Coordinates of C-alpha atoms and ligand atoms in Angstrom, one line a residue:
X1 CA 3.1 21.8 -20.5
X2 CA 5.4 21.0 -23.3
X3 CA 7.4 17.8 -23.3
X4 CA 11.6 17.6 -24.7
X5 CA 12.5 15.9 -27.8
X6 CA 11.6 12.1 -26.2
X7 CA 14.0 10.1 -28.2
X8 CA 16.7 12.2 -26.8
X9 CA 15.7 11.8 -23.3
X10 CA 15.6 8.5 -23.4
X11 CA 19.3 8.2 -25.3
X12 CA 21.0 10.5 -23.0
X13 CA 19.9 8.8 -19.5
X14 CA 20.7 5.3 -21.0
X15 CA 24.5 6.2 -22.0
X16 CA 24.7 8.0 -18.6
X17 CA 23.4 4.7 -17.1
X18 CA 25.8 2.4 -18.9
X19 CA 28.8 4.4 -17.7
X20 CA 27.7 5.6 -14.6
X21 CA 25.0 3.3 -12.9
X22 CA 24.0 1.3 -10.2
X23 CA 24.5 -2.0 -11.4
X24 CA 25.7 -4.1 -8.3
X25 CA 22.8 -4.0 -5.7
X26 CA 22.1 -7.6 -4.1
X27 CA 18.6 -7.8 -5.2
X28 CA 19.6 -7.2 -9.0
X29 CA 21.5 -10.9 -8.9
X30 CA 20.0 -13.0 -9.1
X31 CA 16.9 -11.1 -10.5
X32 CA 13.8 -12.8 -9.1
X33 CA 10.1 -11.1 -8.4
X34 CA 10.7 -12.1 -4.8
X35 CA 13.8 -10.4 -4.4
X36 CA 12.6 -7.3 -6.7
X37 CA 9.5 -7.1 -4.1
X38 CA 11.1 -7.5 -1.0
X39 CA 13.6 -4.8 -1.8
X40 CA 11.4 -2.5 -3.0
X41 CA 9.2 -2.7 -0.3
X42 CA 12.2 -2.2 1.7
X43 CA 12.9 0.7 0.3
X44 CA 9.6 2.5 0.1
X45 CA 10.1 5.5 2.4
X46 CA 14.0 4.3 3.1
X47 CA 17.6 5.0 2.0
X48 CA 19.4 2.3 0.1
X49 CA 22.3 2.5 2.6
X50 CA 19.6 1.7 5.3
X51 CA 18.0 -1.2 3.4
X52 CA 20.8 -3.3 2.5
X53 CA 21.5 -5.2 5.9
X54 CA 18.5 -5.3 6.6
X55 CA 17.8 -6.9 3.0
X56 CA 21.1 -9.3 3.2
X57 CA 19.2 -10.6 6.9
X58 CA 16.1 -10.9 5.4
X59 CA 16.7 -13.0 2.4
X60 CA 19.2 -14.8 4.1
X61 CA 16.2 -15.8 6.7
X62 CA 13.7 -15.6 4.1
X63 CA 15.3 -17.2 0.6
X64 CA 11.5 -17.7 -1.0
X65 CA 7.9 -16.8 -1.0
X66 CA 7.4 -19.7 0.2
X67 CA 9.8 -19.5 3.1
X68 CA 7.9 -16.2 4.0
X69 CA 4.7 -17.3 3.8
X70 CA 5.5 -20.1 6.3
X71 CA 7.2 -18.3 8.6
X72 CA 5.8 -16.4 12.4
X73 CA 4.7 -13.0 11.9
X74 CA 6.8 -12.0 15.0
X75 CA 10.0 -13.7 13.1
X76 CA 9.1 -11.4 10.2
X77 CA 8.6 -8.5 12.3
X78 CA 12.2 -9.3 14.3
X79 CA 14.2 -8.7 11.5
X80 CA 12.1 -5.6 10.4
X81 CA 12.7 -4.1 13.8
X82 CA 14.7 -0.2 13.4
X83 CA 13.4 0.2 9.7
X84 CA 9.7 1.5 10.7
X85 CA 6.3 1.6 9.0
X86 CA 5.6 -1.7 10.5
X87 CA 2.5 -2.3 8.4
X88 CA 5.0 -2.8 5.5
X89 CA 6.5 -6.1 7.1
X90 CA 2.9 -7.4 8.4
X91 CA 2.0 -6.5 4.4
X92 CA 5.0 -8.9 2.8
X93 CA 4.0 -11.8 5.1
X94 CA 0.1 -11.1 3.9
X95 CA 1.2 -10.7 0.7
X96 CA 3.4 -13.9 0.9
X97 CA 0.6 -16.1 2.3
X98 CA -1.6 -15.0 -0.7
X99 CA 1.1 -15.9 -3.5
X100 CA 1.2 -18.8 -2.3
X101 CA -2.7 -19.8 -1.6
X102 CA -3.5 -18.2 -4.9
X103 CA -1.3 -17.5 -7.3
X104 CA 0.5 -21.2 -6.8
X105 CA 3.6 -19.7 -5.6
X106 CA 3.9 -17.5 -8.6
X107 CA 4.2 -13.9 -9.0
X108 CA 1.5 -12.2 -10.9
X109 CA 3.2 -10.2 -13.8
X110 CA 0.3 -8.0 -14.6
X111 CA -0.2 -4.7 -12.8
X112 CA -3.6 -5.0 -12.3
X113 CA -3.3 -8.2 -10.4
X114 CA -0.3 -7.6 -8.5
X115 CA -1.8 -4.2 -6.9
X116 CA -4.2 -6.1 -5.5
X117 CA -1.9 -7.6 -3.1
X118 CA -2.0 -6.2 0.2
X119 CA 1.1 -3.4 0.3
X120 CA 1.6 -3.1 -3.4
X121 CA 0.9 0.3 -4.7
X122 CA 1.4 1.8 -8.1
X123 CA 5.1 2.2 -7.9
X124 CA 5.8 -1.3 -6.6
X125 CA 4.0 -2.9 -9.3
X126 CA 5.8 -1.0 -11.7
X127 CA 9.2 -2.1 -10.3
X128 CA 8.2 -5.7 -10.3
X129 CA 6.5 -5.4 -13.4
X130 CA 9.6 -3.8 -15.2
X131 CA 12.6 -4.8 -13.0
X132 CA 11.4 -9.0 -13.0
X133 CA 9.4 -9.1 -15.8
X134 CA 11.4 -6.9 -17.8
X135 CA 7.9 -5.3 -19.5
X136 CA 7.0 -2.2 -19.7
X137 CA 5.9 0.1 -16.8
X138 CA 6.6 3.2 -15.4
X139 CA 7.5 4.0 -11.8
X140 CA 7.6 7.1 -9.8
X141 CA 9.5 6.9 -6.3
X142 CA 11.0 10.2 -4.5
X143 CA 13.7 9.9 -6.9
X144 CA 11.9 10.3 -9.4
X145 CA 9.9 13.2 -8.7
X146 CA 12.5 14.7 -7.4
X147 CA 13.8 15.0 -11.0
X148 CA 11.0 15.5 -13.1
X149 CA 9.7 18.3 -10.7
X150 CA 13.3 20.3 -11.3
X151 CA 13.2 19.0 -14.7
X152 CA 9.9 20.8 -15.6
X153 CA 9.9 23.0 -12.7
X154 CA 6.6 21.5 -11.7
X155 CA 5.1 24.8 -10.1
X156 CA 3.7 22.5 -7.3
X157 CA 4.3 20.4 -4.3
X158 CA 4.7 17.0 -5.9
X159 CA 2.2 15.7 -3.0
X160 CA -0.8 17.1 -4.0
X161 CA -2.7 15.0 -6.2
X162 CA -3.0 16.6 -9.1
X163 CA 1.1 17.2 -9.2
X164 CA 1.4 13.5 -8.5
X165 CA -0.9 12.3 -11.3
X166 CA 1.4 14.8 -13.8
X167 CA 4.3 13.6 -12.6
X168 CA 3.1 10.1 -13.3
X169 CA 2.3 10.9 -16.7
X170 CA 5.2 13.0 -17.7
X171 CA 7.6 9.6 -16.4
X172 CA 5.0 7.3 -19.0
X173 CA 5.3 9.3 -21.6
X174 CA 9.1 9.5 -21.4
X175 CA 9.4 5.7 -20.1
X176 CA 10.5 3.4 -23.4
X177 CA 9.1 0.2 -24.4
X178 CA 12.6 -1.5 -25.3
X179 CA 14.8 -1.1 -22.1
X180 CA 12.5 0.0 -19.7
X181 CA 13.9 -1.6 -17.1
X182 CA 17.4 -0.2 -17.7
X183 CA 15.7 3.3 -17.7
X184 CA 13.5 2.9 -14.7
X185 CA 16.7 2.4 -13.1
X186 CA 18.7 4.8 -14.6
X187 CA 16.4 7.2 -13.6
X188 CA 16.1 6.5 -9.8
X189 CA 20.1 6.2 -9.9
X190 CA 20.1 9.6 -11.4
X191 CA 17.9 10.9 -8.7
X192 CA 20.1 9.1 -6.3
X193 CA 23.8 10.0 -7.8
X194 CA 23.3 13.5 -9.2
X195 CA 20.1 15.0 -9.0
X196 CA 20.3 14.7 -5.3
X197 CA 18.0 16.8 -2.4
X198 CA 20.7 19.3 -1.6
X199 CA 23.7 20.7 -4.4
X200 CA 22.7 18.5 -7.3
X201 CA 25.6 18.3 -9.5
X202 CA 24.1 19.3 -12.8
X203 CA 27.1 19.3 -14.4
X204 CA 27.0 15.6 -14.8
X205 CA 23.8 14.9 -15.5
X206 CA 22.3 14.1 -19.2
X207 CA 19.4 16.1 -19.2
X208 CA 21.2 19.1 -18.2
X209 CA 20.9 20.8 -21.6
X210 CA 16.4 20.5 -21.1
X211 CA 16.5 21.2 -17.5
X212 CA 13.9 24.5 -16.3
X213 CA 15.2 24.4 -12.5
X214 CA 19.2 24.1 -14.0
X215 CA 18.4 27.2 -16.9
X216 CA 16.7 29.5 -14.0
X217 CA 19.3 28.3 -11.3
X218 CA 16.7 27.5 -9.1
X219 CA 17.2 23.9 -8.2
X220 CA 17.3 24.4 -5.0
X221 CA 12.9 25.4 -5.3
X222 CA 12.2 22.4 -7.3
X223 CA 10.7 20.1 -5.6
X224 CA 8.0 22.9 -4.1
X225 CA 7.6 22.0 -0.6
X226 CA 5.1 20.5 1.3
X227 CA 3.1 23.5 3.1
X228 CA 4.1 23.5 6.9
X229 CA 1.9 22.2 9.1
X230 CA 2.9 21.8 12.7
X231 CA 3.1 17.9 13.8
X232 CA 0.7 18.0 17.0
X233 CA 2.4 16.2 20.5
X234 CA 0.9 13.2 22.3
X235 CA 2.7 12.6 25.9
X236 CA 2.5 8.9 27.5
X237 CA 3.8 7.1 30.3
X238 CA 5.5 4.2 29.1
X239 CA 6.1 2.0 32.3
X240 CA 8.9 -0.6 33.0
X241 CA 7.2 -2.8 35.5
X242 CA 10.0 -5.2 37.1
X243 CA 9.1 -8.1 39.0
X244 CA 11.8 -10.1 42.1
X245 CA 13.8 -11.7 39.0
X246 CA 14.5 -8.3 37.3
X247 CA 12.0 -9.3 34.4
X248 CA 10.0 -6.6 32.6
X249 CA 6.4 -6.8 31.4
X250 CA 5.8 -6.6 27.8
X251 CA 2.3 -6.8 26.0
X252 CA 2.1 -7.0 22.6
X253 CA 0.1 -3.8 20.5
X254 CA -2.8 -5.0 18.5
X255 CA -1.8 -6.2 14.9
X256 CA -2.6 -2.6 13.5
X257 CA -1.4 0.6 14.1
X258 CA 1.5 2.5 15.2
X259 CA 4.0 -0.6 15.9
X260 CA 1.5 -3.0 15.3
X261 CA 2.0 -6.8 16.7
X262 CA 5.4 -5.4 18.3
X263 CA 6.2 -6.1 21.7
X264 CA 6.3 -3.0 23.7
X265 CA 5.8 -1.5 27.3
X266 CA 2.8 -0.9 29.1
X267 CA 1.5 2.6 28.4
X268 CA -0.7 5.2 29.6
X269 CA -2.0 8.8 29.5
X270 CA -0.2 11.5 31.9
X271 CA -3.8 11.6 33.5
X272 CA -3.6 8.6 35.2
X273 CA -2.8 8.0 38.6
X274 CA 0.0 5.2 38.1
X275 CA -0.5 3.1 41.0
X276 CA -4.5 2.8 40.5
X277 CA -3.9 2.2 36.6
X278 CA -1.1 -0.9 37.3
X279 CA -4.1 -2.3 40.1
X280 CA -6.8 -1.8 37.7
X281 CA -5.7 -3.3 34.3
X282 CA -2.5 -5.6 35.7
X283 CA -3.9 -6.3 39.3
X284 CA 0.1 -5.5 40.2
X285 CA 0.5 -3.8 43.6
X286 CA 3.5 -1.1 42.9
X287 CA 5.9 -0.7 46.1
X288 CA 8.6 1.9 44.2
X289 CA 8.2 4.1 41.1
X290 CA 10.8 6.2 39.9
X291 CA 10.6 8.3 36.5
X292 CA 13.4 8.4 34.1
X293 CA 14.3 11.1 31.5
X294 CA 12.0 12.1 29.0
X295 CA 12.4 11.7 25.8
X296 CA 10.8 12.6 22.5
X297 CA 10.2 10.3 19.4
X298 CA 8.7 11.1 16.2
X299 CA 6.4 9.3 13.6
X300 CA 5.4 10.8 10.5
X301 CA 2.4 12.5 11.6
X302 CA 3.0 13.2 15.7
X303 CA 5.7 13.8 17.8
X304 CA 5.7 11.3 21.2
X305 CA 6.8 12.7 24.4
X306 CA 7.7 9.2 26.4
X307 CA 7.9 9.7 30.1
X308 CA 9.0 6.8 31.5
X309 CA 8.7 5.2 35.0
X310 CA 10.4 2.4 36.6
X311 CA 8.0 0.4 38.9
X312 CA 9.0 -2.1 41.2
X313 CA 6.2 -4.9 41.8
X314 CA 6.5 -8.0 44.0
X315 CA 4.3 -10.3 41.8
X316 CA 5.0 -12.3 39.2
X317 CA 2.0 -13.7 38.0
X318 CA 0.8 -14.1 34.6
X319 CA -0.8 -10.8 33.6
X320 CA -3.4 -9.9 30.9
X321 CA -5.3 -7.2 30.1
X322 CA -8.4 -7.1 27.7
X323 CA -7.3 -10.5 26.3
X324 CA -4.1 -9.4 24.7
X325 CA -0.6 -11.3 25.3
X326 CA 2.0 -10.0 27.7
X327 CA 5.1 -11.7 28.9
X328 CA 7.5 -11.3 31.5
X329 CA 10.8 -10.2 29.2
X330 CA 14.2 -11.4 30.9
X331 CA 16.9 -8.5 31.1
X332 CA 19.7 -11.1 31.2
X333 CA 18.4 -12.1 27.5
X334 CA 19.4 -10.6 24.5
X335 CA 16.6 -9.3 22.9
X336 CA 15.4 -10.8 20.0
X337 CA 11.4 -10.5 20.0
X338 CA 10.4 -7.9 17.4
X339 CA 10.7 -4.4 19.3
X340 CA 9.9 -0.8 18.8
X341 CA 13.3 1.3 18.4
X342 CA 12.5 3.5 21.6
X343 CA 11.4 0.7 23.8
X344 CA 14.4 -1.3 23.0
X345 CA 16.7 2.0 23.5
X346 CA 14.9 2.1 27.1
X347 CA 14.8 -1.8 28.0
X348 CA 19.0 -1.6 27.1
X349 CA 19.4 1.3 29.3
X350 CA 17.5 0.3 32.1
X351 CA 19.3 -3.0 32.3
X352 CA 23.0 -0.9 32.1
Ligands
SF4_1 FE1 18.6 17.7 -11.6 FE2 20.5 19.4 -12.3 FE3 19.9 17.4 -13.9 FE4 18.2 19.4 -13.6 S1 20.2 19.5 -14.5 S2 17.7 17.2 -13.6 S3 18.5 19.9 -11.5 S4 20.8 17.3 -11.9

Protein backbone atom coordinates (compact mmCIF):
# COMPACT_ATOMS: atom_id res chain seq x y z
CA UNK A 1 0.00 0.00 0.00
CA UNK A 2 1.30 3.34 -1.03
CA UNK A 3 0.89 6.30 1.32
CA UNK A 4 -0.11 10.34 -0.10
CA UNK A 5 2.39 13.07 -0.09
CA UNK A 6 2.37 13.23 4.17
CA UNK A 7 3.16 16.86 4.53
CA UNK A 8 0.15 17.58 2.59
CA UNK A 9 -2.11 15.58 4.44
CA UNK A 10 -1.27 16.87 7.46
CA UNK A 11 -1.59 20.71 6.01
CA UNK A 12 -4.90 20.27 4.42
CA UNK A 13 -6.85 18.66 7.56
CA UNK A 14 -5.22 21.33 9.94
CA UNK A 15 -6.56 24.50 7.71
CA UNK A 16 -9.88 22.48 7.45
CA UNK A 17 -9.72 22.27 11.26
CA UNK A 18 -9.04 25.83 11.94
CA UNK A 19 -11.98 26.99 9.88
CA UNK A 20 -14.20 24.30 10.32
CA UNK A 21 -13.71 22.37 13.73
CA UNK A 22 -15.04 21.30 16.81
CA UNK A 23 -13.53 23.62 19.13
CA UNK A 24 -16.31 24.10 21.92
CA UNK A 25 -16.98 20.75 23.59
CA UNK A 26 -17.08 20.96 27.55
CA UNK A 27 -14.37 18.67 28.13
CA UNK A 28 -11.87 20.83 25.94
CA UNK A 29 -12.15 23.84 28.72
CA UNK A 30 -10.75 23.53 30.92
CA UNK A 31 -8.39 20.84 29.45
CA UNK A 32 -7.54 18.35 32.27
CA UNK A 33 -6.52 14.42 32.01
CA UNK A 34 -9.63 13.78 34.15
CA UNK A 35 -11.91 15.45 32.00
CA UNK A 36 -10.09 14.16 28.67
CA UNK A 37 -10.65 10.54 30.27
CA UNK A 38 -14.01 10.72 31.46
CA UNK A 39 -15.20 11.95 28.19
CA UNK A 40 -13.52 9.73 26.19
CA UNK A 41 -14.59 6.87 28.02
CA UNK A 42 -17.92 8.34 27.52
CA UNK A 43 -17.74 8.25 24.27
CA UNK A 44 -16.24 4.92 23.39
CA UNK A 45 -19.06 3.09 21.54
CA UNK A 46 -21.38 6.51 21.88
CA UNK A 47 -22.54 9.62 19.98
CA UNK A 48 -21.26 12.92 21.09
CA UNK A 49 -24.97 14.17 21.18
CA UNK A 50 -25.60 11.28 23.63
CA UNK A 51 -22.60 11.92 25.85
CA UNK A 52 -22.79 15.44 26.61
CA UNK A 53 -25.54 15.43 29.50
CA UNK A 54 -24.55 12.71 30.60
CA UNK A 55 -20.86 14.30 30.77
CA UNK A 56 -22.29 17.86 32.19
CA UNK A 57 -24.02 15.36 35.27
CA UNK A 58 -21.12 13.54 35.73
CA UNK A 59 -18.57 16.16 36.23
CA UNK A 60 -20.83 18.24 37.85
CA UNK A 61 -21.18 15.14 40.50
CA UNK A 62 -17.75 14.12 39.99
CA UNK A 63 -15.38 17.48 39.59
CA UNK A 64 -11.97 15.25 40.44
CA UNK A 65 -10.32 11.99 40.53
CA UNK A 66 -10.43 12.28 43.72
CA UNK A 67 -14.11 12.91 44.02
CA UNK A 68 -14.55 9.64 41.95
CA UNK A 69 -12.46 7.58 43.70
CA UNK A 70 -14.34 8.37 46.89
CA UNK A 71 -17.56 8.13 45.78
CA UNK A 72 -20.30 4.62 45.90
CA UNK A 73 -20.11 2.52 43.06
CA UNK A 74 -23.92 2.54 42.77
CA UNK A 75 -23.67 6.62 42.76
CA UNK A 76 -21.35 6.15 39.84
CA UNK A 77 -23.44 3.67 38.25
CA UNK A 78 -26.83 6.15 38.80
CA UNK A 79 -25.67 8.65 36.65
CA UNK A 80 -24.32 6.11 34.02
CA UNK A 81 -27.77 4.59 33.85
CA UNK A 82 -29.36 4.73 29.73
CA UNK A 83 -25.67 5.08 28.29
CA UNK A 84 -24.77 1.06 28.50
CA UNK A 85 -21.71 -1.05 28.55
CA UNK A 86 -21.86 -0.83 32.28
CA UNK A 87 -18.39 -2.30 32.72
CA UNK A 88 -17.12 1.13 31.37
CA UNK A 89 -18.56 3.07 34.63
CA UNK A 90 -17.42 0.16 37.12
CA UNK A 91 -13.86 0.69 35.04
CA UNK A 92 -13.61 4.80 35.70
CA UNK A 93 -14.34 4.23 39.48
CA UNK A 94 -11.47 1.26 39.37
CA UNK A 95 -9.50 3.30 37.45
CA UNK A 96 -10.08 6.31 39.85
CA UNK A 97 -9.33 4.37 43.07
CA UNK A 98 -5.90 3.37 41.49
CA UNK A 99 -4.81 7.06 40.46
CA UNK A 100 -5.30 7.81 43.50
CA UNK A 101 -3.61 4.83 45.61
CA UNK A 102 -0.84 4.83 43.12
CA UNK A 103 -0.15 7.32 41.05
CA UNK A 104 -0.68 10.10 43.99
CA UNK A 105 -3.66 11.55 42.36
CA UNK A 106 -1.80 12.11 39.15
CA UNK A 107 -2.42 10.99 35.79
CA UNK A 108 0.25 8.92 34.21
CA UNK A 109 1.32 10.62 30.83
CA UNK A 110 3.01 7.63 29.40
CA UNK A 111 1.09 5.14 27.26
CA UNK A 112 2.51 2.30 28.63
CA UNK A 113 1.43 3.10 32.09
CA UNK A 114 -1.78 4.52 31.55
CA UNK A 115 -3.07 1.27 29.49
CA UNK A 116 -2.56 -0.54 32.38
CA UNK A 117 -5.41 1.00 34.07
CA UNK A 118 -8.42 -0.94 34.17
CA UNK A 119 -10.71 0.32 30.96
CA UNK A 120 -7.98 2.07 29.08
CA UNK A 121 -7.27 0.74 25.74
CA UNK A 122 -5.03 1.87 22.89
CA UNK A 123 -7.21 4.60 21.74
CA UNK A 124 -7.93 6.05 25.14
CA UNK A 125 -4.40 6.35 25.96
CA UNK A 126 -3.74 8.09 22.90
CA UNK A 127 -6.46 10.71 23.55
CA UNK A 128 -5.17 11.40 26.97
CA UNK A 129 -1.80 11.16 25.91
CA UNK A 130 -2.26 13.75 22.97
CA UNK A 131 -5.43 15.75 24.02
CA UNK A 132 -3.91 16.49 28.07
CA UNK A 133 -0.53 16.00 27.58
CA UNK A 134 -0.36 17.50 24.26
CA UNK A 135 2.44 14.75 23.11
CA UNK A 136 2.45 12.82 20.48
CA UNK A 137 0.20 9.72 19.85
CA UNK A 138 -1.99 8.47 17.57
CA UNK A 139 -5.66 7.39 18.03
CA UNK A 140 -8.04 5.37 16.04
CA UNK A 141 -11.88 5.60 17.08
CA UNK A 142 -14.84 4.71 14.43
CA UNK A 143 -14.19 8.04 13.10
CA UNK A 144 -11.22 7.39 12.24
CA UNK A 145 -11.46 4.25 10.48
CA UNK A 146 -14.22 5.23 8.95
CA UNK A 147 -11.97 7.65 6.99
CA UNK A 148 -8.86 6.03 6.44
CA UNK A 149 -10.79 2.81 5.21
CA UNK A 150 -12.61 5.16 2.36
CA UNK A 151 -9.47 7.03 2.11
CA UNK A 152 -7.36 3.99 0.99
CA UNK A 153 -10.26 1.83 0.23
CA UNK A 154 -8.98 -0.60 2.78
CA UNK A 155 -10.29 -3.86 0.89
CA UNK A 156 -11.37 -5.23 4.40
CA UNK A 157 -13.68 -5.02 7.27
CA UNK A 158 -11.82 -2.68 9.58
CA UNK A 159 -12.64 -5.32 12.39
CA UNK A 160 -10.52 -7.96 11.58
CA UNK A 161 -7.32 -7.71 13.03
CA UNK A 162 -5.07 -7.42 10.58
CA UNK A 163 -7.26 -4.34 9.02
CA UNK A 164 -7.23 -2.79 12.46
CA UNK A 165 -3.40 -3.09 12.97
CA UNK A 166 -3.16 -1.25 9.22
CA UNK A 167 -5.37 1.19 9.96
CA UNK A 168 -3.44 1.92 13.16
CA UNK A 169 -0.38 2.32 11.30
CA UNK A 170 -1.46 4.18 8.30
CA UNK A 171 -3.14 7.05 11.26
CA UNK A 172 0.92 6.91 12.93
CA UNK A 173 2.50 7.41 10.01
CA UNK A 174 0.25 10.30 9.02
CA UNK A 175 -0.14 11.66 12.70
CA UNK A 176 2.48 14.76 13.22
CA UNK A 177 4.74 15.42 15.99
CA UNK A 178 4.02 19.34 16.26
CA UNK A 179 0.18 19.70 16.63
CA UNK A 180 -0.88 16.33 17.14
CA UNK A 181 -3.42 17.07 19.28
CA UNK A 182 -5.06 19.57 16.90
CA UNK A 183 -4.90 16.82 14.18
CA UNK A 184 -6.16 13.97 16.28
CA UNK A 185 -9.03 16.05 16.58
CA UNK A 186 -9.34 17.34 13.33
CA UNK A 187 -9.45 14.06 12.18
CA UNK A 188 -12.32 12.58 14.39
CA UNK A 189 -14.30 16.01 13.62
CA UNK A 190 -13.78 15.21 9.94
CA UNK A 191 -15.08 11.72 10.42
CA UNK A 192 -17.85 13.29 12.45
CA UNK A 193 -18.75 16.52 10.11
CA UNK A 194 -18.08 15.30 6.63
CA UNK A 195 -16.93 11.99 6.13
CA UNK A 196 -19.97 10.79 7.78
CA UNK A 197 -21.65 6.85 7.67
CA UNK A 198 -24.24 7.68 5.12
CA UNK A 199 -23.82 10.64 2.05
CA UNK A 200 -20.41 11.92 3.03
CA UNK A 201 -20.08 15.32 1.66
CA UNK A 202 -16.80 14.96 -0.19
CA UNK A 203 -17.00 18.11 -1.58
CA UNK A 204 -15.81 19.70 1.59
CA UNK A 205 -13.43 17.65 2.73
CA UNK A 206 -9.45 18.29 2.37
CA UNK A 207 -8.37 15.11 1.39
CA UNK A 208 -10.73 14.92 -1.32
CA UNK A 209 -8.11 15.32 -4.13
CA UNK A 210 -6.10 11.61 -2.47
CA UNK A 211 -9.30 9.90 -1.77
CA UNK A 212 -9.67 5.90 -3.53
CA UNK A 213 -13.51 5.49 -2.25
CA UNK A 214 -14.28 9.42 -3.63
CA UNK A 215 -12.10 8.77 -7.32
CA UNK A 216 -14.15 5.24 -7.78
CA UNK A 217 -17.47 6.75 -6.30
CA UNK A 218 -17.77 4.08 -4.07
CA UNK A 219 -17.96 5.62 -0.73
CA UNK A 220 -20.73 4.14 0.13
CA UNK A 221 -18.40 0.31 0.19
CA UNK A 222 -15.74 1.73 2.26
CA UNK A 223 -15.89 0.80 5.39
CA UNK A 224 -16.30 -3.19 4.18
CA UNK A 225 -18.81 -4.56 6.45
CA UNK A 226 -18.74 -6.76 9.16
CA UNK A 227 -19.82 -10.31 7.69
CA UNK A 228 -23.55 -11.03 8.95
CA UNK A 229 -23.88 -13.20 11.56
CA UNK A 230 -27.27 -13.67 13.05
CA UNK A 231 -27.44 -12.39 16.86
CA UNK A 232 -28.93 -15.65 18.60
CA UNK A 233 -32.27 -14.94 21.10
CA UNK A 234 -32.33 -15.61 24.91
CA UNK A 235 -36.10 -15.43 26.38
CA UNK A 236 -36.52 -14.69 30.33
CA UNK A 237 -39.12 -14.04 32.73
CA UNK A 238 -38.44 -10.94 34.34
CA UNK A 239 -40.91 -10.85 37.40
CA UNK A 240 -42.31 -7.82 39.22
CA UNK A 241 -43.06 -9.33 42.63
CA UNK A 242 -45.29 -6.68 44.61
CA UNK A 243 -45.83 -6.93 48.22
CA UNK A 244 -49.38 -5.19 50.43
CA UNK A 245 -47.50 -1.62 50.20
CA UNK A 246 -47.13 -1.81 46.27
CA UNK A 247 -43.30 -2.22 46.72
CA UNK A 248 -41.26 -4.26 44.14
CA UNK A 249 -38.45 -6.58 44.74
CA UNK A 250 -35.18 -5.70 43.28
CA UNK A 251 -31.80 -7.72 43.65
CA UNK A 252 -28.86 -6.42 42.62
CA UNK A 253 -26.76 -8.58 39.40
CA UNK A 254 -23.39 -9.57 40.45
CA UNK A 255 -20.60 -6.78 39.85
CA UNK A 256 -19.83 -8.42 36.28
CA UNK A 257 -21.65 -9.03 33.43
CA UNK A 258 -24.46 -7.87 31.48
CA UNK A 259 -25.73 -4.82 33.81
CA UNK A 260 -23.33 -5.59 36.34
CA UNK A 261 -23.96 -4.17 40.05
CA UNK A 262 -27.36 -2.71 38.63
CA UNK A 263 -30.41 -3.14 40.36
CA UNK A 264 -32.79 -5.16 38.39
CA UNK A 265 -35.80 -7.60 38.58
CA UNK A 266 -35.89 -11.06 39.54
CA UNK A 267 -35.40 -13.22 36.48
CA UNK A 268 -35.77 -16.64 35.27
CA UNK A 269 -35.77 -19.12 32.36
CA UNK A 270 -39.26 -19.78 30.40
CA UNK A 271 -38.74 -23.40 31.94
CA UNK A 272 -39.63 -22.66 35.11
CA UNK A 273 -42.74 -23.15 36.80
CA UNK A 274 -43.18 -19.49 38.40
CA UNK A 275 -44.87 -20.21 41.53
CA UNK A 276 -42.28 -23.18 42.55
CA UNK A 277 -39.21 -20.87 41.45
CA UNK A 278 -40.60 -17.50 43.72
CA UNK A 279 -41.05 -20.61 46.84
CA UNK A 280 -37.79 -22.02 46.12
CA UNK A 281 -35.22 -19.06 45.82
CA UNK A 282 -37.53 -16.04 47.61
CA UNK A 283 -39.61 -18.41 50.03
CA UNK A 284 -42.68 -15.83 48.64
CA UNK A 285 -45.99 -17.63 48.40
CA UNK A 286 -47.58 -16.00 44.98
CA UNK A 287 -51.57 -15.52 45.22
CA UNK A 288 -52.01 -13.60 41.49
CA UNK A 289 -49.72 -13.63 38.44
CA UNK A 290 -50.50 -11.82 35.47
CA UNK A 291 -48.00 -11.52 32.33
CA UNK A 292 -47.53 -8.28 30.56
CA UNK A 293 -46.50 -7.62 26.96
CA UNK A 294 -43.45 -8.90 25.65
CA UNK A 295 -40.91 -7.11 24.63
CA UNK A 296 -37.51 -7.38 22.95
CA UNK A 297 -34.15 -5.73 23.96
CA UNK A 298 -30.92 -5.95 22.36
CA UNK A 299 -27.13 -6.01 23.55
CA UNK A 300 -24.40 -6.20 21.22
CA UNK A 301 -24.15 -9.77 20.89
CA UNK A 302 -27.97 -11.25 21.72
CA UNK A 303 -31.26 -10.16 21.43
CA UNK A 304 -33.48 -10.53 24.94
CA UNK A 305 -37.02 -11.53 24.63
CA UNK A 306 -38.34 -10.10 28.32
CA UNK A 307 -41.64 -11.65 29.26
CA UNK A 308 -42.79 -10.17 32.09
CA UNK A 309 -45.12 -11.14 34.98
CA UNK A 310 -46.79 -9.27 37.63
CA UNK A 311 -46.91 -11.36 40.89
CA UNK A 312 -48.86 -10.44 43.82
CA UNK A 313 -47.28 -11.73 47.17
CA UNK A 314 -48.62 -11.13 50.71
CA UNK A 315 -45.08 -11.11 52.44
CA UNK A 316 -42.89 -8.63 53.04
CA UNK A 317 -40.01 -9.97 54.57
CA UNK A 318 -36.54 -9.44 53.85
CA UNK A 319 -35.62 -11.68 50.93
CA UNK A 320 -32.14 -13.09 49.79
CA UNK A 321 -31.15 -15.40 47.51
CA UNK A 322 -27.52 -16.99 47.27
CA UNK A 323 -26.22 -14.19 49.51
CA UNK A 324 -26.83 -11.39 47.11
CA UNK A 325 -28.74 -8.01 48.11
CA UNK A 326 -32.32 -7.36 47.28
CA UNK A 327 -34.61 -4.58 48.45
CA UNK A 328 -38.08 -3.92 48.45
CA UNK A 329 -38.14 -0.71 45.78
CA UNK A 330 -41.01 1.88 46.65
CA UNK A 331 -43.25 2.73 43.41
CA UNK A 332 -44.24 6.12 45.12
CA UNK A 333 -40.28 6.99 44.81
CA UNK A 334 -38.67 8.36 42.13
CA UNK A 335 -36.17 6.23 40.99
CA UNK A 336 -32.83 7.05 41.48
CA UNK A 337 -30.82 3.62 42.29
CA UNK A 338 -28.69 2.82 39.21
CA UNK A 339 -31.18 0.79 36.76
CA UNK A 340 -31.13 -1.07 33.57
CA UNK A 341 -33.05 0.97 30.73
CA UNK A 342 -35.71 -1.93 30.26
CA UNK A 343 -36.30 -2.55 33.88
CA UNK A 344 -36.82 1.08 34.50
CA UNK A 345 -39.10 1.38 31.27
CA UNK A 346 -41.22 -1.64 33.07
CA UNK A 347 -41.03 -0.42 36.79
CA UNK A 348 -42.51 3.30 35.27
CA UNK A 349 -45.21 1.43 33.45
CA UNK A 350 -46.33 -0.77 35.91
CA UNK A 351 -46.66 1.93 38.43
CA UNK A 352 -48.92 4.14 35.62
FE1 LIG B 1 -14.52 10.73 3.16
FE2 LIG B 1 -15.28 11.78 0.82
FE3 LIG B 1 -13.23 12.79 2.17
FE4 LIG B 1 -13.02 10.45 0.98
S1 LIG B 1 -13.35 12.40 0.01
S2 LIG B 1 -12.31 10.97 3.03
S3 LIG B 1 -15.06 9.62 1.30
S4 LIG B 1 -15.38 12.77 2.81
Amino acid sequence: MEFFDRDQIQQRLLDWYANHGRKHLPWKQPLTPYRVWVAEVMLQQTQVATVLPYYERFIQRFASVEDLAAAALDDVLQLWAGLGYYSRARNLHRTAQIIISDHGGQFPDELTLLRKLPGIGEYTAGAIVSFAFQRQASIVDGNVKRVISRLHALPDWPGQSQTHRLIWDIATHYTPKQQCHLYNQAIMDLGSLVCTPNQPDCSQCPWQIFCIAHQRQQTDCFPVKKPTVAKPTQERYFLLLKNPQQQILLEKRPPTGIWGGLWSLPECSLTQNISHWCKQYYGLSIHQQSPLPTFKHSFSHYHLMIHPIALDVSQTINVIRDGGQTCWYDQAQAITQGIPKPVKYLLEQYQS
